[in-house]
Coordinates of N, CA and C in Angstrom, one line a residue:
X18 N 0.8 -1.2 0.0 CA 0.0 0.0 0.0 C 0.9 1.2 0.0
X19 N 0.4 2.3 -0.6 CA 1.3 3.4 -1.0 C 1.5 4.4 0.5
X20 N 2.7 4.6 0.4 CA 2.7 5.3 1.6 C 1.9 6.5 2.4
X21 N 1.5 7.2 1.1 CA 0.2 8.2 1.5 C -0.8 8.1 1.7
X22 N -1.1 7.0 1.2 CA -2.3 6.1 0.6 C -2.8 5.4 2.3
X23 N -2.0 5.2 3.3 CA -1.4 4.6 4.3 C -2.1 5.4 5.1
X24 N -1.5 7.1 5.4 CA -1.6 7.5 6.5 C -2.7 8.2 6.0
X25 N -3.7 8.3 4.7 CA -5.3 8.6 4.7 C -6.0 7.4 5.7
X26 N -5.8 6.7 5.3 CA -6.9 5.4 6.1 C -7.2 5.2 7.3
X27 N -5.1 5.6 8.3 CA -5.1 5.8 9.3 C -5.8 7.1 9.9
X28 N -5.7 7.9 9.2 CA -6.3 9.2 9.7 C -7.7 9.1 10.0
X29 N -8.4 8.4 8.7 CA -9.9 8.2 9.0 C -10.4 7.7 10.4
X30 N -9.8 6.6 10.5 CA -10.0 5.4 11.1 C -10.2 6.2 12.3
X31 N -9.0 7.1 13.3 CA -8.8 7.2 14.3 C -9.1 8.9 14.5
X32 N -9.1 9.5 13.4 CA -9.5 11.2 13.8 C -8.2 11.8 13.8
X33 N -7.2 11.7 14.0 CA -5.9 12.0 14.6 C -4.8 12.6 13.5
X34 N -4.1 13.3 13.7 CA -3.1 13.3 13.6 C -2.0 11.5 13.8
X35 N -0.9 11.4 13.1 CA -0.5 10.1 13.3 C 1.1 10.4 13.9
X36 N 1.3 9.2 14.8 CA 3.1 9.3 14.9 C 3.4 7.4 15.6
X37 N 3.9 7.1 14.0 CA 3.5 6.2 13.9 C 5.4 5.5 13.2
X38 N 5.5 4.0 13.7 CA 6.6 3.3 13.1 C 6.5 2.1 12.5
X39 N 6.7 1.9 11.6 CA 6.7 0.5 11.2 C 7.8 -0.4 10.8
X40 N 8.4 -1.3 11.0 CA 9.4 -1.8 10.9 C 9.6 -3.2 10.4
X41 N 10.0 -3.3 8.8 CA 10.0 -5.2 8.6 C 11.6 -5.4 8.9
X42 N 11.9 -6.4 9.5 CA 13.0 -6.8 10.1 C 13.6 -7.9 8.9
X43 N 15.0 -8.2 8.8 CA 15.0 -9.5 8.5 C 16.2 -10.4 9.5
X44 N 15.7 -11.4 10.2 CA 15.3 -11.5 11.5 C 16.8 -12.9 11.1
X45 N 18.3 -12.6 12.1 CA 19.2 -13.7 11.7 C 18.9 -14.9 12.4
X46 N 18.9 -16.2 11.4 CA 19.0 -17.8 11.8 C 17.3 -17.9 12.4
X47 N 16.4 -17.5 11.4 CA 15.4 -17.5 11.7 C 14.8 -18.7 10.8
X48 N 13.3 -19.3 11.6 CA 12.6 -20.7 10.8 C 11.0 -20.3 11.3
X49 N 10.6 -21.7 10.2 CA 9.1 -21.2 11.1 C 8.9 -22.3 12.0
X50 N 7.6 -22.5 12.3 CA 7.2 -22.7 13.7 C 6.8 -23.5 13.2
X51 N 6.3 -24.6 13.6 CA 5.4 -25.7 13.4 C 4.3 -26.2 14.3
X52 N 4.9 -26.0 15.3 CA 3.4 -26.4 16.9 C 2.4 -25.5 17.1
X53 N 1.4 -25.9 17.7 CA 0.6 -25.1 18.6 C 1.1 -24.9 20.3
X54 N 0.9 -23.1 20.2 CA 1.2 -23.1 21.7 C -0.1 -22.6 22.5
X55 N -1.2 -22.5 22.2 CA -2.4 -22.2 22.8 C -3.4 -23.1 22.0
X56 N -3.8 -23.7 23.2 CA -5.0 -24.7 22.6 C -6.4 -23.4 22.2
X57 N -7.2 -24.3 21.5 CA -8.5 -22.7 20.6 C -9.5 -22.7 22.1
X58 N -9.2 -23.8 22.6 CA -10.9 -24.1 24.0 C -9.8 -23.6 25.0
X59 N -8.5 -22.7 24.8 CA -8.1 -22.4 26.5 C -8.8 -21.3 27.2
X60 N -9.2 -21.1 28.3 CA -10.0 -20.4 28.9 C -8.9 -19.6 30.1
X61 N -7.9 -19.9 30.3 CA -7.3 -19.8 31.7 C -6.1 -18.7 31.3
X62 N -6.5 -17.4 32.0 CA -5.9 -16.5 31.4 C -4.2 -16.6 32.1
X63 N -3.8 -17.2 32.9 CA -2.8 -17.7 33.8 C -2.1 -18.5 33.1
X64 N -2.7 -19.3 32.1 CA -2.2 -20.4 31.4 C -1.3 -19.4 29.8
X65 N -2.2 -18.6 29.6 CA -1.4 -17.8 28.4 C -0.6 -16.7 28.8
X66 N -0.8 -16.1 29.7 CA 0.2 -15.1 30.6 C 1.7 -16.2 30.4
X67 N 1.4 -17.3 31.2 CA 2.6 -17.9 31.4 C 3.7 -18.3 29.9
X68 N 2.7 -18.9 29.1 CA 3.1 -18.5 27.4 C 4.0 -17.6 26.9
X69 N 3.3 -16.2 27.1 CA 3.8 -15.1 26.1 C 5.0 -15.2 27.1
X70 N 4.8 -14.8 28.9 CA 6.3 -14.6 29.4 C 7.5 -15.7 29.3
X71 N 7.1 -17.0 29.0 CA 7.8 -17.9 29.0 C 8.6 -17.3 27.3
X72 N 7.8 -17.4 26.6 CA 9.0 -16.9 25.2 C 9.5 -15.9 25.4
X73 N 9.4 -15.2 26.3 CA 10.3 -13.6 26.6 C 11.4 -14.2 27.3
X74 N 10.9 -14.7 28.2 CA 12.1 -15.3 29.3 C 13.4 -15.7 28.8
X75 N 13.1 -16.9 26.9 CA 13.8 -17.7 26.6 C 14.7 -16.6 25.2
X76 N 14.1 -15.1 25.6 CA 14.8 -14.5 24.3 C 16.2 -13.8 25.0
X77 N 17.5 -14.2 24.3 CA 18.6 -13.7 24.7 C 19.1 -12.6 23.9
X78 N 18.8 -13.2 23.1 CA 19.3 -11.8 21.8 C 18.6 -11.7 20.7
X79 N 18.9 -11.0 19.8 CA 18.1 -10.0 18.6 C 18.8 -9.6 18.1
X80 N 19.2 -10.1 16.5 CA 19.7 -9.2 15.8 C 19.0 -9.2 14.4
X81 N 19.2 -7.8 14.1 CA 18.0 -7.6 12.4 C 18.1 -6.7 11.5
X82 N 17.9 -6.7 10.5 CA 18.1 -5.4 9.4 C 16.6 -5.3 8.9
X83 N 16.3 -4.3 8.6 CA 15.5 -4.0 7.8 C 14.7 -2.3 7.3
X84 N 13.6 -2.6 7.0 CA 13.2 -1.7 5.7 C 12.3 -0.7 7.5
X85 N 12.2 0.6 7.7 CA 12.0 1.1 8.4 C 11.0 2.1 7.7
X86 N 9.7 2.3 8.2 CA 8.9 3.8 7.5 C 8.5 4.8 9.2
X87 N 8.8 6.0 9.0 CA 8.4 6.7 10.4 C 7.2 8.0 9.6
X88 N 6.4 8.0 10.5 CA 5.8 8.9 10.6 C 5.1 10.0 11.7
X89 N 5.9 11.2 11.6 CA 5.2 12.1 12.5 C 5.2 13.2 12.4
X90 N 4.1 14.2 13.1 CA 4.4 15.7 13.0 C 5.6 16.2 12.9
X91 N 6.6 15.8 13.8 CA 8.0 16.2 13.4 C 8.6 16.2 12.1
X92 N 9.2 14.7 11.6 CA 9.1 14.6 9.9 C 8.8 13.0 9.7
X93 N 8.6 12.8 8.7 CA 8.3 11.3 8.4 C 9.4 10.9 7.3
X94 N 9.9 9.7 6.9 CA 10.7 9.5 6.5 C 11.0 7.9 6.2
X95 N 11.3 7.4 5.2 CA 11.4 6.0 5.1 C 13.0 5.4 5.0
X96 N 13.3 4.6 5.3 CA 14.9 4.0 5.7 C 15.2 2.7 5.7
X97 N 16.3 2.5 6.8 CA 16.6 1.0 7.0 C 17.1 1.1 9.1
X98 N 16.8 0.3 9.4 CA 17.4 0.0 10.7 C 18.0 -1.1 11.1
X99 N 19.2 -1.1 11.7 CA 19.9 -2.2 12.2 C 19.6 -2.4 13.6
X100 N 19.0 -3.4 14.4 CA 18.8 -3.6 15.1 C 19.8 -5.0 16.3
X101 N 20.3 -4.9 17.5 CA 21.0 -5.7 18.1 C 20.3 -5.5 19.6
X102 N 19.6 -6.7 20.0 CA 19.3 -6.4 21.3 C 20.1 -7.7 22.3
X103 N 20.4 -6.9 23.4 CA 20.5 -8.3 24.6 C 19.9 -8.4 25.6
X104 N 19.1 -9.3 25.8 CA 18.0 -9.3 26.6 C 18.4 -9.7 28.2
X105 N 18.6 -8.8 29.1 CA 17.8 -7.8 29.4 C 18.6 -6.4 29.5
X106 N 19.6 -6.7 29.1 CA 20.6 -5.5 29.1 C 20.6 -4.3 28.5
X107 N 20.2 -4.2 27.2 CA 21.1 -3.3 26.2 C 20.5 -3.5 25.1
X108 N 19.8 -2.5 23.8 CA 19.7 -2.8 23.0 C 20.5 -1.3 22.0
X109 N 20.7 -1.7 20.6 CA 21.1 -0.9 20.0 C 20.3 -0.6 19.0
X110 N 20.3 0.3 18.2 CA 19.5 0.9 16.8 C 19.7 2.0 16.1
X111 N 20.2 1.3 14.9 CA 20.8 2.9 13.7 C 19.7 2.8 12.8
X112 N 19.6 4.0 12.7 CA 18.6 4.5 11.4 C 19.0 5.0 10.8
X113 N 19.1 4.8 9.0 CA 19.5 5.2 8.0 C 18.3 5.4 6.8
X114 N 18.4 7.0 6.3 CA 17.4 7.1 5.1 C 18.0 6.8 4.3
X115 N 16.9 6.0 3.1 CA 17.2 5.8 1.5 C 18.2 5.7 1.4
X116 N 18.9 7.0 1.3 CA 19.9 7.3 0.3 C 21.3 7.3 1.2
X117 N 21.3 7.1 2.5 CA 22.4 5.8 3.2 C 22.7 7.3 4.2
X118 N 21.5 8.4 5.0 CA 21.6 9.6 5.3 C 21.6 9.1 6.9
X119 N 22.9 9.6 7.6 CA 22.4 9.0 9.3 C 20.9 9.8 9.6
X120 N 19.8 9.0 10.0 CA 19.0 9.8 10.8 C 19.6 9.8 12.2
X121 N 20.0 8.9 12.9 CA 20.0 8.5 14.2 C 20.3 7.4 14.6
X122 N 20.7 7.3 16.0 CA 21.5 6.1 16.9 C 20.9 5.9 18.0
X123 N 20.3 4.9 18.6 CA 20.3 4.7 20.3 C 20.8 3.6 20.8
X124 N 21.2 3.7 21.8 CA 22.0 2.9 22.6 C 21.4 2.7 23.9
X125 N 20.8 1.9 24.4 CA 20.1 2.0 25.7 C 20.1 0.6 26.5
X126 N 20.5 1.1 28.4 CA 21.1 -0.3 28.6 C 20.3 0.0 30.1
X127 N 20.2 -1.2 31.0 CA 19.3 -0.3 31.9 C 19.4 0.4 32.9
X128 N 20.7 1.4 33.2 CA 21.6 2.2 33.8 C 20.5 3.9 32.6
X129 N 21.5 3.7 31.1 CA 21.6 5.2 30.8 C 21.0 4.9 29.7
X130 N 21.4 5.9 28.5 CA 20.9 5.8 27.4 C 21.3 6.9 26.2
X131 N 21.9 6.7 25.1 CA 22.2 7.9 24.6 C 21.6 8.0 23.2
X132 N 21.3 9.1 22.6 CA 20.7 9.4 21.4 C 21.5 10.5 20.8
X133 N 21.6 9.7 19.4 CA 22.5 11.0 18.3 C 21.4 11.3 17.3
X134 N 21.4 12.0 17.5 CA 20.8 12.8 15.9 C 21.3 13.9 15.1
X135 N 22.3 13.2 14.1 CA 22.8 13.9 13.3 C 22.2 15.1 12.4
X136 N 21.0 14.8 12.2 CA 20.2 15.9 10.9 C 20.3 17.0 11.8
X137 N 19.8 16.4 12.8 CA 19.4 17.8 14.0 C 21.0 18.5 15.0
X138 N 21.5 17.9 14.7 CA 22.9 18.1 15.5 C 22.6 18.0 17.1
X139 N 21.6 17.0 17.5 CA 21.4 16.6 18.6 C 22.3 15.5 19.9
X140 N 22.4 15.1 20.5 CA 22.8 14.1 20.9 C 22.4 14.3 22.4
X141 N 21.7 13.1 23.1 CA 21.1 13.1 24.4 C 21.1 12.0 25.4
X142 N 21.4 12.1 26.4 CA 21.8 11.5 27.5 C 21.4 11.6 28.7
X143 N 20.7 10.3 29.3 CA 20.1 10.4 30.1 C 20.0 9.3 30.8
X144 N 19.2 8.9 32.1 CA 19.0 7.6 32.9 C 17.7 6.7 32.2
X145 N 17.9 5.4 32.3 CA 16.6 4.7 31.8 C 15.6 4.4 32.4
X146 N 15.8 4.9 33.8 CA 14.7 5.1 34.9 C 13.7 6.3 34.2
X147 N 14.7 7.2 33.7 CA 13.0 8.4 33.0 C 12.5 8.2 31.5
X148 N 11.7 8.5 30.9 CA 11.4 8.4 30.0 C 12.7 8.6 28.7
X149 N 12.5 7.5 27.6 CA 13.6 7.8 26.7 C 13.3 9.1 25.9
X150 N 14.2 9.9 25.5 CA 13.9 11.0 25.0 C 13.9 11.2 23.0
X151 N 12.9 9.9 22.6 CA 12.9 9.5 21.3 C 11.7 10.6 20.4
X152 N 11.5 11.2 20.9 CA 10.6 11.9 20.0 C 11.4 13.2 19.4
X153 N 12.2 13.4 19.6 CA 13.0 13.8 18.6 C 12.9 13.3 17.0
X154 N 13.4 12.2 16.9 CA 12.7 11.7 15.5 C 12.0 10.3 15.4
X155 N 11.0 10.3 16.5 CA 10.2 9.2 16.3 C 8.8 10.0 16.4
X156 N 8.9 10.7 17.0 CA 7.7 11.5 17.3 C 6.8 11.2 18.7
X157 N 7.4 10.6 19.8 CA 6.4 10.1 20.4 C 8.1 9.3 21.6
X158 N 7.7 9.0 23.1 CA 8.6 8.6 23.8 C 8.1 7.3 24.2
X159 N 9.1 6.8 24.6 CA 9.2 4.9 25.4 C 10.1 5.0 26.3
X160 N 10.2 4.0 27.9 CA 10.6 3.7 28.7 C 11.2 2.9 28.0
X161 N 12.3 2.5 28.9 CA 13.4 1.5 28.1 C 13.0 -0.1 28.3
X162 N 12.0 -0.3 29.4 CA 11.1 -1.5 29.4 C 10.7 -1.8 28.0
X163 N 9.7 -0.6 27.5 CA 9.1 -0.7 26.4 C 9.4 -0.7 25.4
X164 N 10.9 0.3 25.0 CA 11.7 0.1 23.7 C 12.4 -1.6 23.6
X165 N 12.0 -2.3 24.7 CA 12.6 -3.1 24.7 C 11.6 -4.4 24.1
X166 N 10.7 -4.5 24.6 CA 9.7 -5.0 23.9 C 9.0 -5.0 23.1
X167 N 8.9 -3.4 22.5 CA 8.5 -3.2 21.2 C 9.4 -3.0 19.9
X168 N 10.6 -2.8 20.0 CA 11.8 -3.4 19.2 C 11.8 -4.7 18.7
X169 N 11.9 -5.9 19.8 CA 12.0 -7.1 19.7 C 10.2 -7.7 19.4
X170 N 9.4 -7.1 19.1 CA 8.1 -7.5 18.7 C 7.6 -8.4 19.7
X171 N 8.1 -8.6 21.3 CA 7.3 -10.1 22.0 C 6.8 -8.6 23.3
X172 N 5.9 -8.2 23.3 CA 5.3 -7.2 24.6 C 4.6 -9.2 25.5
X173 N 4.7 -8.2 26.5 CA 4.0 -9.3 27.9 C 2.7 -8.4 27.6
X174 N 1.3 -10.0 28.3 CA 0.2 -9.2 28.6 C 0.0 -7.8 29.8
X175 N -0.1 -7.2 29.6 CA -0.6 -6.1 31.0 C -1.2 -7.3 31.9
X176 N -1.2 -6.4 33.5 CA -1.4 -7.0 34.4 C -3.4 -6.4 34.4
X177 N -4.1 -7.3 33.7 CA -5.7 -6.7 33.5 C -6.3 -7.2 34.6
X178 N -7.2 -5.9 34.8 CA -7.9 -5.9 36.3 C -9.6 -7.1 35.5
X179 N -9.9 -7.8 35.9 CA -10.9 -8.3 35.4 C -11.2 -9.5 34.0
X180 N -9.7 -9.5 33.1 CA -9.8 -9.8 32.2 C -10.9 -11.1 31.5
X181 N -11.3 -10.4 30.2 CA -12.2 -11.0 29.5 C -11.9 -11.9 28.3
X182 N -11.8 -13.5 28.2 CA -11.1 -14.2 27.1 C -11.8 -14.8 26.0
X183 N -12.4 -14.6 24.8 CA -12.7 -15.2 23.8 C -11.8 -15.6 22.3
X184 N -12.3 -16.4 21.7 CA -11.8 -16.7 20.6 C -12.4 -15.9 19.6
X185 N -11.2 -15.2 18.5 CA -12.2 -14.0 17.8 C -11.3 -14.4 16.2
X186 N -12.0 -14.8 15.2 CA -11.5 -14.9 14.2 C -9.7 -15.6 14.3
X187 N -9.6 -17.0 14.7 CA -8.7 -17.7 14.7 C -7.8 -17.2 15.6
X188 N -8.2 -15.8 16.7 CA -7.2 -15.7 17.6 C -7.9 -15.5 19.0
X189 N -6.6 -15.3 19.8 CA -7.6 -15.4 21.5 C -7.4 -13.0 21.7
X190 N -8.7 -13.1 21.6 CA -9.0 -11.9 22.3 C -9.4 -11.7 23.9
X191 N -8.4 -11.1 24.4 CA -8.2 -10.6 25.9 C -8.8 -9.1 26.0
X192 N -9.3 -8.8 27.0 CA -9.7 -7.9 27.2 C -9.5 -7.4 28.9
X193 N -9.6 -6.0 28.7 CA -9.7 -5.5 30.5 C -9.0 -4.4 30.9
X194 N -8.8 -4.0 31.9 CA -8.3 -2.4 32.5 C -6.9 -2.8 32.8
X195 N -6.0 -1.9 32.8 CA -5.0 -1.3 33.7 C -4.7 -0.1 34.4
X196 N -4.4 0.7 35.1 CA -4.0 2.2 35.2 C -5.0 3.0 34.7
X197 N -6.6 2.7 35.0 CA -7.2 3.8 34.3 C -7.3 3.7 32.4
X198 N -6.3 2.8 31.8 CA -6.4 2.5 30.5 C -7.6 1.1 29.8
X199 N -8.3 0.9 29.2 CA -8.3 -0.1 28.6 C -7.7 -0.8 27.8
X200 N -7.7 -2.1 27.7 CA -6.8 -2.6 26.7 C -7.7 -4.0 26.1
X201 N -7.0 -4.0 24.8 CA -7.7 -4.8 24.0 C -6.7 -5.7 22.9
X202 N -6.4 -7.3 23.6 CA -5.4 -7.7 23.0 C -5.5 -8.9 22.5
X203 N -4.8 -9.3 21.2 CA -4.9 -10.3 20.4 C -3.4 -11.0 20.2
X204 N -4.3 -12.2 20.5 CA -2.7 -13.1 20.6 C -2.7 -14.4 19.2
X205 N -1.7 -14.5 18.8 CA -2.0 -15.4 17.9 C -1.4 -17.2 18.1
X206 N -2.7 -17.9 18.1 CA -2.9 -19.6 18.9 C -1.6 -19.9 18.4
X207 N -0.8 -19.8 17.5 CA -0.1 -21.2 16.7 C 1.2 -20.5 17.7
X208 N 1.8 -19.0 18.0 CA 2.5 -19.0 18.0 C 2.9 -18.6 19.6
X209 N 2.0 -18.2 20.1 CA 2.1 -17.8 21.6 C 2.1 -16.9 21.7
X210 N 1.5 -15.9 21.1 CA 2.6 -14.3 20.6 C 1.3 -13.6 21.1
X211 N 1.4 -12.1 21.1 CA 0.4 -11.3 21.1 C 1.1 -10.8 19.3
X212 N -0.4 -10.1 19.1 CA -0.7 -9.9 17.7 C -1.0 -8.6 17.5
X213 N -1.6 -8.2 18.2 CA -2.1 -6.8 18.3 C -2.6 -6.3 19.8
X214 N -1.9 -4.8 20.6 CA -2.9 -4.9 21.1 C -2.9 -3.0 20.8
X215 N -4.5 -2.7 21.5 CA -4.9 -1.3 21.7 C -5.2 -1.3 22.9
X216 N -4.6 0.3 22.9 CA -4.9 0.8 24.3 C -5.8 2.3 24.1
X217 N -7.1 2.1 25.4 CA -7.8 3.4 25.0 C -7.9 4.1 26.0
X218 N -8.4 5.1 26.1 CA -8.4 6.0 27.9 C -9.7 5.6 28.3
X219 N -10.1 6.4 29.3 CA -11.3 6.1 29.9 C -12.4 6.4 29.0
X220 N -12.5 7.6 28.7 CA -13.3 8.0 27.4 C -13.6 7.2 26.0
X221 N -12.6 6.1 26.2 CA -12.5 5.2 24.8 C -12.3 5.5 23.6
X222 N -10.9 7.0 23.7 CA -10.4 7.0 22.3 C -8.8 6.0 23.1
X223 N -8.7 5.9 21.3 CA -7.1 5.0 21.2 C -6.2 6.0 21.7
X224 N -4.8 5.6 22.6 CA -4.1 6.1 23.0 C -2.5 5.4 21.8
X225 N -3.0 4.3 21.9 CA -1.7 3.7 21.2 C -2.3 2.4 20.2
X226 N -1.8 1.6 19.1 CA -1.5 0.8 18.8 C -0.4 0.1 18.4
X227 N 0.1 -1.3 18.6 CA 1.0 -1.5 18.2 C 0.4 -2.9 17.8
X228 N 1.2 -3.5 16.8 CA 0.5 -5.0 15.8 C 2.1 -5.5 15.5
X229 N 1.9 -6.5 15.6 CA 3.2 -7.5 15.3 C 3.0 -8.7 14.3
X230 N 3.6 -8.9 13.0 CA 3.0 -10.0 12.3 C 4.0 -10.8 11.6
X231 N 3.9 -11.7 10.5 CA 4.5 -12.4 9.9 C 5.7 -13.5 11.3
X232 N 5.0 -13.9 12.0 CA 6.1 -14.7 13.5 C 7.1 -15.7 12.5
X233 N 8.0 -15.6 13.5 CA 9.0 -17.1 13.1 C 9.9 -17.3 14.0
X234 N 10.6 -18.8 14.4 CA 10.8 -19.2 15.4 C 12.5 -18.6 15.0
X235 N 13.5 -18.0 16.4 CA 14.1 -17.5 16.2 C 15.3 -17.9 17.7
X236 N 15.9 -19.2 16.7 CA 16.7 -19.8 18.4 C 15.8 -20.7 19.0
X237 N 15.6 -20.5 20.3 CA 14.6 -21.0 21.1 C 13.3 -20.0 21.4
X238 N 13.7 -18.8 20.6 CA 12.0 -18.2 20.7 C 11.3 -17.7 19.9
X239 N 9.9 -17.4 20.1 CA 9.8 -16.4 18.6 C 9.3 -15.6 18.5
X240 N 9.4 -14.3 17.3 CA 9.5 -13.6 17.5 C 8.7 -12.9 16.1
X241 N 8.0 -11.4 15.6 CA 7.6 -11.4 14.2 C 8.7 -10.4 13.4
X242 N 8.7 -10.6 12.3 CA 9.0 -10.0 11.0 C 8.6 -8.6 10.9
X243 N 7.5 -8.3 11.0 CA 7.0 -6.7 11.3 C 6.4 -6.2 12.3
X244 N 6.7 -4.9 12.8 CA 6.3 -4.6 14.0 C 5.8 -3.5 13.5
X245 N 4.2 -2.8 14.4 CA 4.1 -1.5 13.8 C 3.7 -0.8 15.0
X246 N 3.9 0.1 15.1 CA 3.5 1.3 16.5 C 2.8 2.5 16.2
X247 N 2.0 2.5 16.7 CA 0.9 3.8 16.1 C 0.4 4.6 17.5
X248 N 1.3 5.7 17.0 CA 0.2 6.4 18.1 C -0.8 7.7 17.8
X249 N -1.8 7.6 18.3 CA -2.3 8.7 17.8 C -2.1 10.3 18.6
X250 N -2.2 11.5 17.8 CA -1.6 12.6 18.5 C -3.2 13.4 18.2
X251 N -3.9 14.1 19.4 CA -4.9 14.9 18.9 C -4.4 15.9 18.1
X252 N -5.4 16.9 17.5 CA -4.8 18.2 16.6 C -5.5 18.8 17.8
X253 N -4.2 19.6 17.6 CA -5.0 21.1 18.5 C -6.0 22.1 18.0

């Protein structure tokens, strides 16, 4: 789909303004999967919790290249990213446009964290205790928890006050509160994975989406091929 073509639909969809990432990876000494890791009749939301964290548990490292598109009020821009994570330590990330242009570097370990941004003549440094200061050219910030999980495409379920479990079109849809947020999340049976999830406020607009797809087993875990991050920004 055309890249403009892209952020019409999203616009519709959600009312917003967008600041949004998408990222296909190509994922080293990777295969596919063969098993089921969620039976379709599981009901026990304890039983899939333990799932998704068990394949986090078993991920030690991450390394990937690939095709990078960003979009946001700041600027949008299409690239490549090199990706190296150690779990739970450290992950790395250079972004390069097209035409082989540094956007930017992060380095983030769970002490500090530093950010170059060449276009801007930026560079930033700080603890991973506060928020990372990626909206510079991502448009939008992450804890280093979170860069860490949504880099590597495996997020854990939230801890859902009440959670609600059905089977919805070949996957298990979770549902329920955290922090005043709702959330609304889709895991996919074959692989153990979450698939998508959204997060809404109390009012029940979207605060975030992030969707994870194309999975393949990578080592002893697995992990997907694209990762996408959307967040929406109101207009003023």
């Amino acid at each position: 789909m055309p890249h403009s073509q892209k952020r019409i639909i999203l616009g519709i969809r959600f009312g917003f303004q967008l600041a949004g990432v998408t990222l296909f990876l190509l994922l080293m000494s990777c295969s596919q999967w063969s098993g089921q890791q969620i039976k379709p009749a599981e009901t026990r939301i304890d039983v899939v919790r333990d799932i998704v964290q068990k394949n986090w548990d078993q991920l030690e490292s991450l390394r990937g290249t690939g095709r990078i598109i960003v979009e946001s009020p700041q600027q949008s821009f299409s690239g490549y990213a090199r990706i190296n994570i150690k779990v739970p330590d450290s992950a790395y990330i250079k972004i390069e446009a097209i035409l082989g242009l540094d956007v930017g570097t992060i380095f983030a370990d769970e002490n500090s964290f530093l950010i170059y941004s060449p276009m801007q003549k930026i560079a930033y440094q700080g603890f991973s205790a506060d928020t990372l200061n990626l909206k510079m050219f991502l448009g939008f910030d992450l804890t280093f928890p979170q860069l860490m999980h949504t880099i590597s495409g495996v997020p854990l379920l939230p801890a859902l006050e009440n959670p609600l479990m059905q089977k919805e079109d070949e996957q298990l849809k979770i549902t329920g509160s955290e922090n005043g947020n709702y959330y609304t999340c889709y895991l996919d049976l074959k692989y153990g994975l979450i698939s998508k999830i959204i997060v809404r406020d109390e009012l029940g607009q979207i605060q975030l989406v992030q969707e994870f797809k194309r999975f393949v087993k990578v080592g002893a875990t697995r992990a997907p091929k694209m990762i996408r991050y959307i967040r929406p920004i109101e207009k003023e």
